[in-house]
PDB file of C-alpha atoms in Angstrom:
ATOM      1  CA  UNK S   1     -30.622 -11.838  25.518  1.00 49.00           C
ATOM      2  CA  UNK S   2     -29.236  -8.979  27.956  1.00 55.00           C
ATOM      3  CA  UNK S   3     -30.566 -11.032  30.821  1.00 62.00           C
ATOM      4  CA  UNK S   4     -26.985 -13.199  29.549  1.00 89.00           C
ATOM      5  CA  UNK S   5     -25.143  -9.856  29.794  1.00 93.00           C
ATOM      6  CA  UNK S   6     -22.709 -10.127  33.010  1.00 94.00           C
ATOM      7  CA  UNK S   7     -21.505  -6.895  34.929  1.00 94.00           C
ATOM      8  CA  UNK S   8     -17.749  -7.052  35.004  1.00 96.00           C
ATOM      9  CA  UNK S   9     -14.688  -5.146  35.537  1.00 94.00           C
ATOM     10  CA  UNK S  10     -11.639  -4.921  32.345  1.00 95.00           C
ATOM     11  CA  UNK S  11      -9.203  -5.938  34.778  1.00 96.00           C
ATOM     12  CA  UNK S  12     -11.673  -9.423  35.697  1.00 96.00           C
ATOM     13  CA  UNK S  13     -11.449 -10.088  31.754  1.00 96.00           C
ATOM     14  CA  UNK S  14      -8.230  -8.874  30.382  1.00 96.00           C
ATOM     15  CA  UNK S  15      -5.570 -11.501  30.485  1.00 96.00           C
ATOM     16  CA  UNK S  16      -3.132  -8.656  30.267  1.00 95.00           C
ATOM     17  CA  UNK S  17      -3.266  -4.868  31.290  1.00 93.00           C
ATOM     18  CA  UNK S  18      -0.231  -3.096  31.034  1.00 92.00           C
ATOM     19  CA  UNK S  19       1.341   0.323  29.297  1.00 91.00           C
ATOM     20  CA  UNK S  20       3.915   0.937  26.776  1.00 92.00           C
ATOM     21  CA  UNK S  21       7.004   2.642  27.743  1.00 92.00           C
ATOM     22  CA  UNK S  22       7.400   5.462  29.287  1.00 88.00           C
ATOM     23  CA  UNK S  23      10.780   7.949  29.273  1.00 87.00           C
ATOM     24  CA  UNK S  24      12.964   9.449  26.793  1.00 87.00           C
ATOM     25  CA  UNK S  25      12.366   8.165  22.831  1.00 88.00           C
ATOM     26  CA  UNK S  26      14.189  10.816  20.494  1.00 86.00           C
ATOM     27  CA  UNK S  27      17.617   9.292  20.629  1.00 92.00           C
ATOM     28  CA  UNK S  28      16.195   5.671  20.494  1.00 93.00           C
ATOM     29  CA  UNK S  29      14.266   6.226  16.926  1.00 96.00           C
ATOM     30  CA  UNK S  30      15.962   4.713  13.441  1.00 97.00           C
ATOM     31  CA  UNK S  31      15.009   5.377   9.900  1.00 95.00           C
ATOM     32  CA  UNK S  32      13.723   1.468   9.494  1.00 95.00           C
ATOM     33  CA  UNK S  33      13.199  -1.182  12.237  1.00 96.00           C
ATOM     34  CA  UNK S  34      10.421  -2.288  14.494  1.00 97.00           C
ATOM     35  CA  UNK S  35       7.708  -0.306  14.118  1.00 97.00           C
ATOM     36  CA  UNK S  36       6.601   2.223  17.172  1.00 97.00           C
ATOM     37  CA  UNK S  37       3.136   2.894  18.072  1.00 97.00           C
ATOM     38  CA  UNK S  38       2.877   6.546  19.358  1.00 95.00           C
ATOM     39  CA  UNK S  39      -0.181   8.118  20.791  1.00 92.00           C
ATOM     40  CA  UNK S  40      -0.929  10.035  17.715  1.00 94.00           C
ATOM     41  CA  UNK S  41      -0.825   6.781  15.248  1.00 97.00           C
ATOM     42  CA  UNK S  42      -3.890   5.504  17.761  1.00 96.00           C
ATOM     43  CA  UNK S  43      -7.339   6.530  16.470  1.00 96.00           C
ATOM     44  CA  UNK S  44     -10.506   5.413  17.088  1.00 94.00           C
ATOM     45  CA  UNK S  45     -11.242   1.760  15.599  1.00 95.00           C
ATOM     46  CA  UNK S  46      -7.790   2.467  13.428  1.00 95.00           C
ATOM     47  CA  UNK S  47      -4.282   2.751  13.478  1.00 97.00           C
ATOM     48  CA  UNK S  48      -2.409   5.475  12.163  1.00 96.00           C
ATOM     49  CA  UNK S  49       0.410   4.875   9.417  1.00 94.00           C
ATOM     50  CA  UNK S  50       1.451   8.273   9.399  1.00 93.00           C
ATOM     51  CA  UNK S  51       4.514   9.555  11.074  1.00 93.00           C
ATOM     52  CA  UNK S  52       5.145   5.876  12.513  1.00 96.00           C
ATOM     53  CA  UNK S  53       8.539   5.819  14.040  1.00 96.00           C
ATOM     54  CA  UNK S  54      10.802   2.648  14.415  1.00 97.00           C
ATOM     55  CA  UNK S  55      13.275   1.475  17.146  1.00 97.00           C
ATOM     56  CA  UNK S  56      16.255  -0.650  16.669  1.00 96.00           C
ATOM     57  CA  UNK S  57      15.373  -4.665  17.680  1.00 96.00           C
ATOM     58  CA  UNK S  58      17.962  -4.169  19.987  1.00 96.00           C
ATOM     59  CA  UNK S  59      16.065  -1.775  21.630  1.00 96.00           C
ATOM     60  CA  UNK S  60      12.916  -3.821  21.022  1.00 96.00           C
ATOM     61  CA  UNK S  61      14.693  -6.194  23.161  1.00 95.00           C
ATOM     62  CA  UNK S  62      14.985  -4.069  26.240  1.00 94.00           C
ATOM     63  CA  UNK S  63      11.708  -3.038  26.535  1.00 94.00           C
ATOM     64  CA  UNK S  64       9.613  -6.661  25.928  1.00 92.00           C
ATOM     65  CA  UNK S  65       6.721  -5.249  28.671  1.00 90.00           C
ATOM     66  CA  UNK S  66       5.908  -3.067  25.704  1.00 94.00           C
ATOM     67  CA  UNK S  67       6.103  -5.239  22.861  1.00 96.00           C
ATOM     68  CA  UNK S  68       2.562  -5.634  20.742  1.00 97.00           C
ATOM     69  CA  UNK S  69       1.520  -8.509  19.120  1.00 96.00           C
ATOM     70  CA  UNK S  70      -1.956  -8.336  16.357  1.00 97.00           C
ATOM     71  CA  UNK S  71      -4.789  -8.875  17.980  1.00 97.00           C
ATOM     72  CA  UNK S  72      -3.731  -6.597  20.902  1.00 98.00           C
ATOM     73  CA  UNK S  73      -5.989  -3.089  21.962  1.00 97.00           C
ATOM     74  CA  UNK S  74      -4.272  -0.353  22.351  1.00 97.00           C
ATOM     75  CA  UNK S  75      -5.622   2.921  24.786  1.00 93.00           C
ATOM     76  CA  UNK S  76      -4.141   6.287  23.936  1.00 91.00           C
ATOM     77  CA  UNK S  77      -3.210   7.607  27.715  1.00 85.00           C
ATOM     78  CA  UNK S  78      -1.883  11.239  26.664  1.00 79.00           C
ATOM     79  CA  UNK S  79      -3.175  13.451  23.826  1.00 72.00           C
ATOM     80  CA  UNK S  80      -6.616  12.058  22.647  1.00 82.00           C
ATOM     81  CA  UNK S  81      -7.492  10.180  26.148  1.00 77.00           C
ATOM     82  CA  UNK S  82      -9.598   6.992  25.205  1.00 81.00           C
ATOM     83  CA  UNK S  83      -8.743   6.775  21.700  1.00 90.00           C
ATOM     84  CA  UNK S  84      -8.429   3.169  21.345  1.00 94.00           C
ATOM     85  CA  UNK S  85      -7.757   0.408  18.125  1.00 97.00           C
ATOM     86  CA  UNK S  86      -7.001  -3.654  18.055  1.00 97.00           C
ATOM     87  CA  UNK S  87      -3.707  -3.879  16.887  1.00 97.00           C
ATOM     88  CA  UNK S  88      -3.867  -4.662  12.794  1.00 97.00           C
ATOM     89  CA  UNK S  89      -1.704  -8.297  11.116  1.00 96.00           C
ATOM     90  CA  UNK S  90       0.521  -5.580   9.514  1.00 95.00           C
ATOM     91  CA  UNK S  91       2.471  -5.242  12.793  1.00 95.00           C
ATOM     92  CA  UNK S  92       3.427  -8.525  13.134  1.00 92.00           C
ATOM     93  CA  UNK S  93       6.034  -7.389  15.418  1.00 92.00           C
ATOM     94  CA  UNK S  94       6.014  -3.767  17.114  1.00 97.00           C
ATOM     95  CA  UNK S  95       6.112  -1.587  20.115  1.00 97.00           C
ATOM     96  CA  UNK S  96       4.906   1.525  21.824  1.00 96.00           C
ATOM     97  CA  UNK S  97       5.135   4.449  24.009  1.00 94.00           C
ATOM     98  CA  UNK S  98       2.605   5.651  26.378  1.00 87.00           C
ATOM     99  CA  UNK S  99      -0.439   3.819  25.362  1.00 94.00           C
ATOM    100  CA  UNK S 100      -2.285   1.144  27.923  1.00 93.00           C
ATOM    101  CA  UNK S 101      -2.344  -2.069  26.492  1.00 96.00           C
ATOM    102  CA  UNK S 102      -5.052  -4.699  26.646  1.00 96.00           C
ATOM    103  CA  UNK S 103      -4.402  -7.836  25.841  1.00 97.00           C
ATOM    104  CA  UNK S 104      -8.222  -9.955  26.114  1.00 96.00           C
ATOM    105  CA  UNK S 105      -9.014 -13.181  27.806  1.00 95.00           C
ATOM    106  CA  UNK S 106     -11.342 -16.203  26.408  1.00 96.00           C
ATOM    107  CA  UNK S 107     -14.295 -14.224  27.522  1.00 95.00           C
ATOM    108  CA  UNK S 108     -13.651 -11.030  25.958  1.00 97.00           C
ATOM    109  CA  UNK S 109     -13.094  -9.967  21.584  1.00 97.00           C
ATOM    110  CA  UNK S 110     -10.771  -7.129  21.032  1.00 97.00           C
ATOM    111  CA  UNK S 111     -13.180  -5.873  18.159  1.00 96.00           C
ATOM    112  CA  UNK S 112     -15.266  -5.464  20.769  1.00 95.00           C
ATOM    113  CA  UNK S 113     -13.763  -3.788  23.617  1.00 95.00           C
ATOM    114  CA  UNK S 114     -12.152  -1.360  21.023  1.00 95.00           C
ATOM    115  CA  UNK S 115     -15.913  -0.388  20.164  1.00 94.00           C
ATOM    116  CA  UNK S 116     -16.801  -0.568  23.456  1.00 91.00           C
ATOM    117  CA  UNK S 117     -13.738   1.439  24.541  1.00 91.00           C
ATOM    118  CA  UNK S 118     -14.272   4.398  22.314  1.00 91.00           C
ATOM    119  CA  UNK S 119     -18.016   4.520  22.688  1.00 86.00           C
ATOM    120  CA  UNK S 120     -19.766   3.171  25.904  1.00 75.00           C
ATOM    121  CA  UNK S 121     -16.790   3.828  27.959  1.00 70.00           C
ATOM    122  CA  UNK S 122     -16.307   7.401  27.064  1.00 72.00           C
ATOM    123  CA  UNK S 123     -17.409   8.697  30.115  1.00 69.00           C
ATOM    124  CA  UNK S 124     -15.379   6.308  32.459  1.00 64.00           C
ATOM    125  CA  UNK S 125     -12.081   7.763  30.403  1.00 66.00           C
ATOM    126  CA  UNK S 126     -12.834  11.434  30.999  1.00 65.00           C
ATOM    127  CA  UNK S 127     -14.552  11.274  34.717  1.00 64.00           C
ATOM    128  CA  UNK S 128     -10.435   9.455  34.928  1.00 60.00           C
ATOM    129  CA  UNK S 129      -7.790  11.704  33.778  1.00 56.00           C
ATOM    130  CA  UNK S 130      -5.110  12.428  35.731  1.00 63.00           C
ATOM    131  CA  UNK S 131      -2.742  15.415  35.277  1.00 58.00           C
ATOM    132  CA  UNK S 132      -2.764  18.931  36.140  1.00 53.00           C
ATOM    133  CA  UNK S 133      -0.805  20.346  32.980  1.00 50.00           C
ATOM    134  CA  UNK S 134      -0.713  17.767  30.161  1.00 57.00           C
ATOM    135  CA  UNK S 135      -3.984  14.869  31.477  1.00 58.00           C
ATOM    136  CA  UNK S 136      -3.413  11.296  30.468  1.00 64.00           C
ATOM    137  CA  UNK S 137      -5.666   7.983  31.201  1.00 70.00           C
ATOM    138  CA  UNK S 138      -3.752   5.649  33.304  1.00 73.00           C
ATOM    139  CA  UNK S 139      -3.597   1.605  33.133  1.00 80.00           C
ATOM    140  CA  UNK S 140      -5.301   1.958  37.034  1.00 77.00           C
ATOM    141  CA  UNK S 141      -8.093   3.182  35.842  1.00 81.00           C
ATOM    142  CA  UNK S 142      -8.799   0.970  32.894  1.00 84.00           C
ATOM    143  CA  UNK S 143      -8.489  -2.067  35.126  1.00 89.00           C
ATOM    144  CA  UNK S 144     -11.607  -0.540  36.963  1.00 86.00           C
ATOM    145  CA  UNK S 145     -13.721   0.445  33.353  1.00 88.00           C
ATOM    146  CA  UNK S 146     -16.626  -1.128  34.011  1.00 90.00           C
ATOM    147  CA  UNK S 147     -17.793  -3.256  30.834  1.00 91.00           C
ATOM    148  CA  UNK S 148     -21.827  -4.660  30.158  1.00 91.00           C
ATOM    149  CA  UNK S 149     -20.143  -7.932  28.476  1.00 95.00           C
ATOM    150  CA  UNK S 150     -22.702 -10.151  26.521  1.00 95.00           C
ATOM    151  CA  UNK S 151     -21.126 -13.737  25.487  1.00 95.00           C
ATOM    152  CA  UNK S 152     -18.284 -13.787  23.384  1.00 95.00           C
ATOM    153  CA  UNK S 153     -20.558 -14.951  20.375  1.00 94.00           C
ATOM    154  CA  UNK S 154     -22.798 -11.757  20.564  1.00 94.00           C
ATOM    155  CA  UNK S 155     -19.718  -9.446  20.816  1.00 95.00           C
ATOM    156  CA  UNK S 156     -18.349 -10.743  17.798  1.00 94.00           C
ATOM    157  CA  UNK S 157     -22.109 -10.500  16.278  1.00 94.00           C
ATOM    158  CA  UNK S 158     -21.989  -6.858  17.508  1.00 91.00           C
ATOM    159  CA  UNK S 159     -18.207  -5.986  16.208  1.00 90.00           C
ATOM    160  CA  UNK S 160     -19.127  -7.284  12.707  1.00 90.00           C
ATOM    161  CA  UNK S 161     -22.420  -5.597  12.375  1.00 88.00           C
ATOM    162  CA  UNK S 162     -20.402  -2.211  13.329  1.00 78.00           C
ATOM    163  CA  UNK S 163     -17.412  -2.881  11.173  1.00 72.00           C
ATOM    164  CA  UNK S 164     -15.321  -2.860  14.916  1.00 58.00           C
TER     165      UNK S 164
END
């Protein structure tokens, strides 16, 4: 079985690497909207409900590089380094700040890489940081996490059997 396993870079398997934006927030933030993923709503395997923020759609509009869809992984950059959770149905339609986003290929399950991500990987994300005062993960260096990746039906075997 891990004879099938392939050696491969995230960047080799990721249709989409990217991060959320970046620069001033406070003034941009409404009572209801489009939801906004911030660092701290980004646990491991989970999102977060908890002091969610939300952004006008206008907003939303201006900053489409940023926009999440379900199904999308999400990499805490600054705060908890490596902290990392697929993106859940209940935010159909949302956005963030300051967290690398994944979006996987055909050859690659988010449940997967989010395990992967906050387990296996763990060492890649801290032997990474950047930043002298306040150290942060960047989208660089999760294009070059290296990943063990079995075939797509054994990762979703493996993100089932560990509730991923």
């Amino acid at each position: 079985m891990a004879a099938e396993w392939r050696d491969v870079t995230l960047e080799e398997v990721a249709r989409e690497l990217t991060v959320g934006y970046v620069g001033p927030m406070v003034s941009e933030y409404v009572e209801e909207g489009v939801p906004f993923l911030r660092s701290l709503n980004v646990e491991p395997l989970r999102i977060n409900k908890n002091d969610l923020k939300y952004i006008t759609p206008a907003f939303h509009q201006r900053i489409q590089k940023s926009r999440l869809s379900p199904g999308d992984v999400v990499i805490v950059r600054t705060g908890k380094p490596g902290a990392c959770a697929v993106v859940p149905t209940w935010l159909a339609d949302a956005n963030c700040s300051d967290l690398v986003i994944v979006r996987c290929g055909d050859e690659l399950d988010n449940r997967f890489l989010a395990y992967y991500i906050n387990t296996v990987a763990a060492g890649h994300v801290a032997a990474h940081l950047v930043g002298a005062v306040q150290q942060h993960f960047n989208v660089g260096s999760a294009r070059t996490l290296r990943l063990s990746l079995p075939p797509l039906t054994e990762q979703r075997a493996i993100s089932a059997v560990l509730g991923a």
